[in-house]
PDB file of C-alpha atoms in Angstrom:
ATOM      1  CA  UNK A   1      -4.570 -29.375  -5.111  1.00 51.00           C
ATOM      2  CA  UNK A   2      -7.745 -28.435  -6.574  1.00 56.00           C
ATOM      3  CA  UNK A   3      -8.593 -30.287 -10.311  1.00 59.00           C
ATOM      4  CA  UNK A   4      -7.957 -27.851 -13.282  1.00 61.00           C
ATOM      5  CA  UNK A   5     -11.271 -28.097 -15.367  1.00 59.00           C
ATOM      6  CA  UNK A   6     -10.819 -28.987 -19.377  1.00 58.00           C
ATOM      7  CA  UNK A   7      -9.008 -25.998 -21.053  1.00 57.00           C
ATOM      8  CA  UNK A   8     -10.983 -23.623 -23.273  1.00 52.00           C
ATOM      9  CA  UNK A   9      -9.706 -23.997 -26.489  1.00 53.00           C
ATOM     10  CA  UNK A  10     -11.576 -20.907 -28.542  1.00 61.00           C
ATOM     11  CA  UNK A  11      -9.642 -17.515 -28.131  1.00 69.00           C
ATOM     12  CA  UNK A  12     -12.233 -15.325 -27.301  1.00 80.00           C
ATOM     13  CA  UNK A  13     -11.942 -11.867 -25.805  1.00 85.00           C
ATOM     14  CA  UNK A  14     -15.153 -11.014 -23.212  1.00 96.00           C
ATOM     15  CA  UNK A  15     -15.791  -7.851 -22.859  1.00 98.00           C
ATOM     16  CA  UNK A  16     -16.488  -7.035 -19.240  1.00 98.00           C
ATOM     17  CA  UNK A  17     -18.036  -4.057 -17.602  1.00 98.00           C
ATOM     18  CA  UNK A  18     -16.662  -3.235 -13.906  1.00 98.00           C
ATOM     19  CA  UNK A  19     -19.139  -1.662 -11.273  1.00 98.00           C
ATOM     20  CA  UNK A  20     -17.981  -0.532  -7.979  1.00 98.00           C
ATOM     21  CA  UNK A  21     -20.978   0.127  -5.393  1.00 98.00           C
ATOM     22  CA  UNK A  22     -20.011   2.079  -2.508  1.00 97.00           C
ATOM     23  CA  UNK A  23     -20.821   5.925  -0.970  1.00 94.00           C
ATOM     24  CA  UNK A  24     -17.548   6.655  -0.262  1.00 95.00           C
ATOM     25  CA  UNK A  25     -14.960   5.439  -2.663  1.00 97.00           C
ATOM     26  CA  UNK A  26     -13.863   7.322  -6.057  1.00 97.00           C
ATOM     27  CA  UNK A  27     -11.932   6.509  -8.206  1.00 97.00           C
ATOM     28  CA  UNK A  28      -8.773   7.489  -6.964  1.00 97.00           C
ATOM     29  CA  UNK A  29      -9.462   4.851  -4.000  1.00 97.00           C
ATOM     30  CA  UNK A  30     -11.538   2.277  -5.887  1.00 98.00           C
ATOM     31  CA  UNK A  31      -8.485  -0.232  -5.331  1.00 98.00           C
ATOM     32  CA  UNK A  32     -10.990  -2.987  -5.776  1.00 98.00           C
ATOM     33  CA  UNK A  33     -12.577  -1.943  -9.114  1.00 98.00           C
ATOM     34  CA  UNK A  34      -8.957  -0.833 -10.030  1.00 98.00           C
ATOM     35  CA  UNK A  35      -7.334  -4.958  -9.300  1.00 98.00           C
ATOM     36  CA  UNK A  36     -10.608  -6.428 -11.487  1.00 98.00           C
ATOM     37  CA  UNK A  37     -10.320  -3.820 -14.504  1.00 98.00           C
ATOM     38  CA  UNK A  38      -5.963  -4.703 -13.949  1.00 98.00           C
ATOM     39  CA  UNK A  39      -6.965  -8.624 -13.610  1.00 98.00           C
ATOM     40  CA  UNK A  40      -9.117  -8.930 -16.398  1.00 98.00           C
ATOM     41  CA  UNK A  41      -6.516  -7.249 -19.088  1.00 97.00           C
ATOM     42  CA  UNK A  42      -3.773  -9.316 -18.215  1.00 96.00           C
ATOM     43  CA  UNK A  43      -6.222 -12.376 -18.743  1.00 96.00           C
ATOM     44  CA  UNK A  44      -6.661 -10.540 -22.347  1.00 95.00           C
ATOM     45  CA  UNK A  45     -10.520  -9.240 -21.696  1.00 97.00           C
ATOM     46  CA  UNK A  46     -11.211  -5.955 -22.584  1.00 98.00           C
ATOM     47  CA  UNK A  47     -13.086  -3.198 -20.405  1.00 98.00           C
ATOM     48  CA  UNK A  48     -16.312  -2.341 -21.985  1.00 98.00           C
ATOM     49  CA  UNK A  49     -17.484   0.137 -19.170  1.00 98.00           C
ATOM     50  CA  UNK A  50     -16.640   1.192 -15.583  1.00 98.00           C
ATOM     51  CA  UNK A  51     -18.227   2.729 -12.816  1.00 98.00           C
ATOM     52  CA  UNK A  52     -18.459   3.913  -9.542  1.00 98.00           C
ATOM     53  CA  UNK A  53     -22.313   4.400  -7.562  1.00 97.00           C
ATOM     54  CA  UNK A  54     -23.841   4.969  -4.823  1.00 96.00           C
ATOM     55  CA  UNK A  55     -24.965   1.239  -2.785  1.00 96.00           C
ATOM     56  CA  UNK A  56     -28.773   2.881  -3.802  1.00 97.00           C
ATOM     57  CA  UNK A  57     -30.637  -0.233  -5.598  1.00 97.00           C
ATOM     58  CA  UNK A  58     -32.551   1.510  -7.940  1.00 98.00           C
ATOM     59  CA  UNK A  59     -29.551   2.942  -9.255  1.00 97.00           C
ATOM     60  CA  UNK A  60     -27.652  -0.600  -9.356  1.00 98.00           C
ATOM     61  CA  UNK A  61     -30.674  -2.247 -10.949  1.00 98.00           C
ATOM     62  CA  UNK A  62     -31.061   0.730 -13.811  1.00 98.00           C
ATOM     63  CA  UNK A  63     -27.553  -0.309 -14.440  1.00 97.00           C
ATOM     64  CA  UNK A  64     -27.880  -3.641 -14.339  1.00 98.00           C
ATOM     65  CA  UNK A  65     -30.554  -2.835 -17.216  1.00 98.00           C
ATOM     66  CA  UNK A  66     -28.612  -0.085 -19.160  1.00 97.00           C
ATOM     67  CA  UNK A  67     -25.866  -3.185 -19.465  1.00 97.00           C
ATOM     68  CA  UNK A  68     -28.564  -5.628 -20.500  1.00 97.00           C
ATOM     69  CA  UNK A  69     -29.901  -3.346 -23.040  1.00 96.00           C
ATOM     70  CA  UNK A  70     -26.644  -2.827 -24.584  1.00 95.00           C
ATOM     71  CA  UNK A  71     -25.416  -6.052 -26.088  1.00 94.00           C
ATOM     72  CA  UNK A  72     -22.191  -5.901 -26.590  1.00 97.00           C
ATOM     73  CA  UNK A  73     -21.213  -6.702 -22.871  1.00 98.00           C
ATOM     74  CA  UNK A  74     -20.475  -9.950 -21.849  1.00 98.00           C
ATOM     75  CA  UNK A  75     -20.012  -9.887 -18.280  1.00 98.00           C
ATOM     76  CA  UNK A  76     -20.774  -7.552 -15.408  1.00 98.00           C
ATOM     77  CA  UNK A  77     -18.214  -7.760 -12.129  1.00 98.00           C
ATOM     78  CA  UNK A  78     -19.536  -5.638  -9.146  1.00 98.00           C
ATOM     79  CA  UNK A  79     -17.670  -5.274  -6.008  1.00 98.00           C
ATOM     80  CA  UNK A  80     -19.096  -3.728  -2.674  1.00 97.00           C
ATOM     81  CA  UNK A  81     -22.328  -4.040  -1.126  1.00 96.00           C
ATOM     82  CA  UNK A  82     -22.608  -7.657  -0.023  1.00 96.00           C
ATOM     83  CA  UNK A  83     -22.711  -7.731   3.480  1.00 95.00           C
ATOM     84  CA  UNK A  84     -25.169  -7.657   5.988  1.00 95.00           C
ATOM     85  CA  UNK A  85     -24.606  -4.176   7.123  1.00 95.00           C
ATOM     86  CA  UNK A  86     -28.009  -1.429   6.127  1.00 94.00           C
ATOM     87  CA  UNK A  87     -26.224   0.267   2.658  1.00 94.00           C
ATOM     88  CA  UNK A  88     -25.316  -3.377   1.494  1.00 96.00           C
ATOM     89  CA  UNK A  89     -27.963  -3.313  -0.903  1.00 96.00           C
ATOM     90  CA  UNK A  90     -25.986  -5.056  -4.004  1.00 98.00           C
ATOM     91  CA  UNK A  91     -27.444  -8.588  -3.592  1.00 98.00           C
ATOM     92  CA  UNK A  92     -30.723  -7.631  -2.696  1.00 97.00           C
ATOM     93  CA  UNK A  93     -31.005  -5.280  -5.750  1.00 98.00           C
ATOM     94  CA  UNK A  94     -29.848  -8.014  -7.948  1.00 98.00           C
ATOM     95  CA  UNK A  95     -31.852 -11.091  -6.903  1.00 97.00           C
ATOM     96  CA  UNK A  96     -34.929 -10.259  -8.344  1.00 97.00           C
ATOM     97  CA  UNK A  97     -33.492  -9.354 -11.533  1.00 98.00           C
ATOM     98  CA  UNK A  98     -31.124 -12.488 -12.286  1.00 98.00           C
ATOM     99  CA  UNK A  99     -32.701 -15.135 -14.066  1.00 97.00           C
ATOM    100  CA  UNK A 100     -30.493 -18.063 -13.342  1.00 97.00           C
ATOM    101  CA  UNK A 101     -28.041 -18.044 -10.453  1.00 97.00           C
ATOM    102  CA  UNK A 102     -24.713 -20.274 -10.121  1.00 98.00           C
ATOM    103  CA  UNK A 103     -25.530 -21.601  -6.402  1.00 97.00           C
ATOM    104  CA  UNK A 104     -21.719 -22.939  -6.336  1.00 98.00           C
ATOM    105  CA  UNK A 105     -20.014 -19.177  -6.897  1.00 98.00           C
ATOM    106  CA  UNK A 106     -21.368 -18.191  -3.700  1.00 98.00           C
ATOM    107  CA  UNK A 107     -20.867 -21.296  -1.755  1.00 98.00           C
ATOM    108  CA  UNK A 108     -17.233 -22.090  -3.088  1.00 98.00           C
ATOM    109  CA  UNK A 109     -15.979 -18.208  -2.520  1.00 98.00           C
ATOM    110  CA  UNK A 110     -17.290 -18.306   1.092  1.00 98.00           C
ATOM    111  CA  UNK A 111     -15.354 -21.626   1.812  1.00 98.00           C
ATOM    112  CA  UNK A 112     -11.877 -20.332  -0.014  1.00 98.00           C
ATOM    113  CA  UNK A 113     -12.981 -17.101   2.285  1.00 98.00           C
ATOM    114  CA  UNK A 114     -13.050 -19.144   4.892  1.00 98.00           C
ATOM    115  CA  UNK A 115      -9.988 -20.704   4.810  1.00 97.00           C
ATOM    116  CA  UNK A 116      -8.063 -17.055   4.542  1.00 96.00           C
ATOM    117  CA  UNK A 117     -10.031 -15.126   6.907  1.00 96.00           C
ATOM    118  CA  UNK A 118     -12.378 -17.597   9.151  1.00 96.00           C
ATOM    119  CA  UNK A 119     -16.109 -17.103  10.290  1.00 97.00           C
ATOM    120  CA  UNK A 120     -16.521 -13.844   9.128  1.00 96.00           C
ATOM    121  CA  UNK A 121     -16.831 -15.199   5.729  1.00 96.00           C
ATOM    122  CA  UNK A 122     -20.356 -16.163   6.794  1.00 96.00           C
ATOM    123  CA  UNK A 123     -21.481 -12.701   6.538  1.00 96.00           C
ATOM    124  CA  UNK A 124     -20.526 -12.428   2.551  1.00 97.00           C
ATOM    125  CA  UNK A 125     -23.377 -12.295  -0.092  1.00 98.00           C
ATOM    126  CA  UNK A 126     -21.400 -12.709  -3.111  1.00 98.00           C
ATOM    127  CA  UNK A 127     -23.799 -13.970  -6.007  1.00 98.00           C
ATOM    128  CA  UNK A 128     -23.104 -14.641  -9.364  1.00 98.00           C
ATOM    129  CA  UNK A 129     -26.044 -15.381 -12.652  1.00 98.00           C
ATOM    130  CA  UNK A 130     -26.925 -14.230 -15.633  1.00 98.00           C
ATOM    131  CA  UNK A 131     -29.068 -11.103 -16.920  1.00 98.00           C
ATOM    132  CA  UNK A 132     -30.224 -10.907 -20.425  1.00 97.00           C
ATOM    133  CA  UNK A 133     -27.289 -12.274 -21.751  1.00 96.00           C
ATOM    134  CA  UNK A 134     -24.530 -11.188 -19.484  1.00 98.00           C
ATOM    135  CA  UNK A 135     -22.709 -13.625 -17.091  1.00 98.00           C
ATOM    136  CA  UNK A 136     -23.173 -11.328 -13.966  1.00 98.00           C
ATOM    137  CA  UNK A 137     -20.408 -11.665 -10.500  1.00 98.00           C
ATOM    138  CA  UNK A 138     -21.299  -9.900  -7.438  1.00 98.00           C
ATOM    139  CA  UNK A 139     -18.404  -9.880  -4.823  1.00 98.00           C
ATOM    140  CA  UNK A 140     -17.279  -8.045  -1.645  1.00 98.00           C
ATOM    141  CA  UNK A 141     -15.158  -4.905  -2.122  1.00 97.00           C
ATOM    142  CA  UNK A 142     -12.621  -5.729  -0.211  1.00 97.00           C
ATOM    143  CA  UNK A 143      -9.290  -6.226  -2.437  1.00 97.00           C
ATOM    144  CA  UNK A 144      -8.376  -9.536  -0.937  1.00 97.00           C
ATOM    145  CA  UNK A 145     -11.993 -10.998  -1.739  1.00 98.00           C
ATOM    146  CA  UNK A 146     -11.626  -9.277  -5.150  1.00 98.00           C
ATOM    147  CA  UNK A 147      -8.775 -10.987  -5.863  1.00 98.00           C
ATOM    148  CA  UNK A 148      -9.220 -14.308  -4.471  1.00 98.00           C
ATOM    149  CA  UNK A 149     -12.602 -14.516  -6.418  1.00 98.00           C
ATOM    150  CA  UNK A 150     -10.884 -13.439  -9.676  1.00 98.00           C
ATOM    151  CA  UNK A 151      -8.025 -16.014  -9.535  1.00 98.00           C
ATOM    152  CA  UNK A 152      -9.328 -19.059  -8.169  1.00 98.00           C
ATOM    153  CA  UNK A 153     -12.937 -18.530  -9.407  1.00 98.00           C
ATOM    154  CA  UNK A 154     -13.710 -15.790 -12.104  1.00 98.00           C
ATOM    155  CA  UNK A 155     -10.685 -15.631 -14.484  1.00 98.00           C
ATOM    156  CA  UNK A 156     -10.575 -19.735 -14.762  1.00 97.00           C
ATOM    157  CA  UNK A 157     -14.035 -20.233 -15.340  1.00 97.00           C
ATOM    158  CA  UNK A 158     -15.407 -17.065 -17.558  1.00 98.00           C
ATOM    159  CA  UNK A 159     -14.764 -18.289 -21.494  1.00 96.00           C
ATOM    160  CA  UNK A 160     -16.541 -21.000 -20.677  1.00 96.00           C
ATOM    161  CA  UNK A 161     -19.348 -19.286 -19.127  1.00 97.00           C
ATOM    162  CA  UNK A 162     -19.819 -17.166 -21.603  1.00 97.00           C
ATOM    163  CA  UNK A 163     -19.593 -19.510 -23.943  1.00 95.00           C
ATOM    164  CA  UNK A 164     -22.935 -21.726 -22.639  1.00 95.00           C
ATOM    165  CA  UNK A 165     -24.558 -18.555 -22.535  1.00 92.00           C
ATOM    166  CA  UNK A 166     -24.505 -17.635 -25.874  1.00 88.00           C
ATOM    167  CA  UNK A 167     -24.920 -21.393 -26.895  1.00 81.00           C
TER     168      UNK A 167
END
């Protein structure tokens, strides 16, 4: 059994935008971006924007920016566009732009990947950081890796995120 950090005690409500990157899906099919919009109301967050584009980086970094720009979003979930293969463009797009990245996102989903679906979690380039403001989580776009990121690693930790970002 894993330790349970120190509870959050201020209610806050983050408001979160959800960004599916993928050429294919809509958003009939966006099953992913569907479980982390679903997730993150029953955790009592509210949806401040969703959408569905093209793994193009130019278009996921003008987003990226359009969010920053905004202000009233607290944190950006992405799914899609993490591995290896030539459209997975999600974490290259976003490196340059983050200005602080949490190391231990990355490191801890591939291990809890690991343990569900073996070596092949090797080949994940899940990210998580901050932008201008906005606690920003990069995963896979497969359900399963959506939802193991959002219960064991997401959901438990944002408040308090968000919190030391705003100070």
């Amino acid at each position: 059994m894993s330790p349970i950090p120190h509870p959050d005690l201020a209610p806050i409500e983050i408001t979160c935008a959800v960004l599916t990157v993928s050429d294919t899906r809509t958003v009939e099919t966006d099953s992913s971006g569907r479980e982390i919009q679903e997730s993150l109301a029953r955790s009592g967050h509210r949806i401040g924007l969703y959408r569905i584009i093209p793994d193009e980086p130019n278009q996921i970094q003008a987003l990226l920016q359009e969010i920053g720009d905004r202000g009233d979003i607290d944190a950006l979930i992405l799914n899609g566009g993490t591995g290896i293969a030539p459209r997975d463009t999600t974490y290259d797009a976003l490196v340059p732009l983050l200005e602080k990245t949490l190391p231990g996102f990355g490191e801890i989903f591939r291990y809890l990947s690991y343990t569900e679906i073996g070596s092949r979690a090797i080949a994940s380039r899940a990210i998580a950081g901050s932008y201008r403001g906005v606690l920003v989580f990069s995963l896979p776009g497969s359900t399963n890796a959506v939802k193991l990121a959002l219960e064991k690693l997401i959901l438990p930790e944002i408040k308090h995120l968000v919190q030391q970002m705003k100070g």
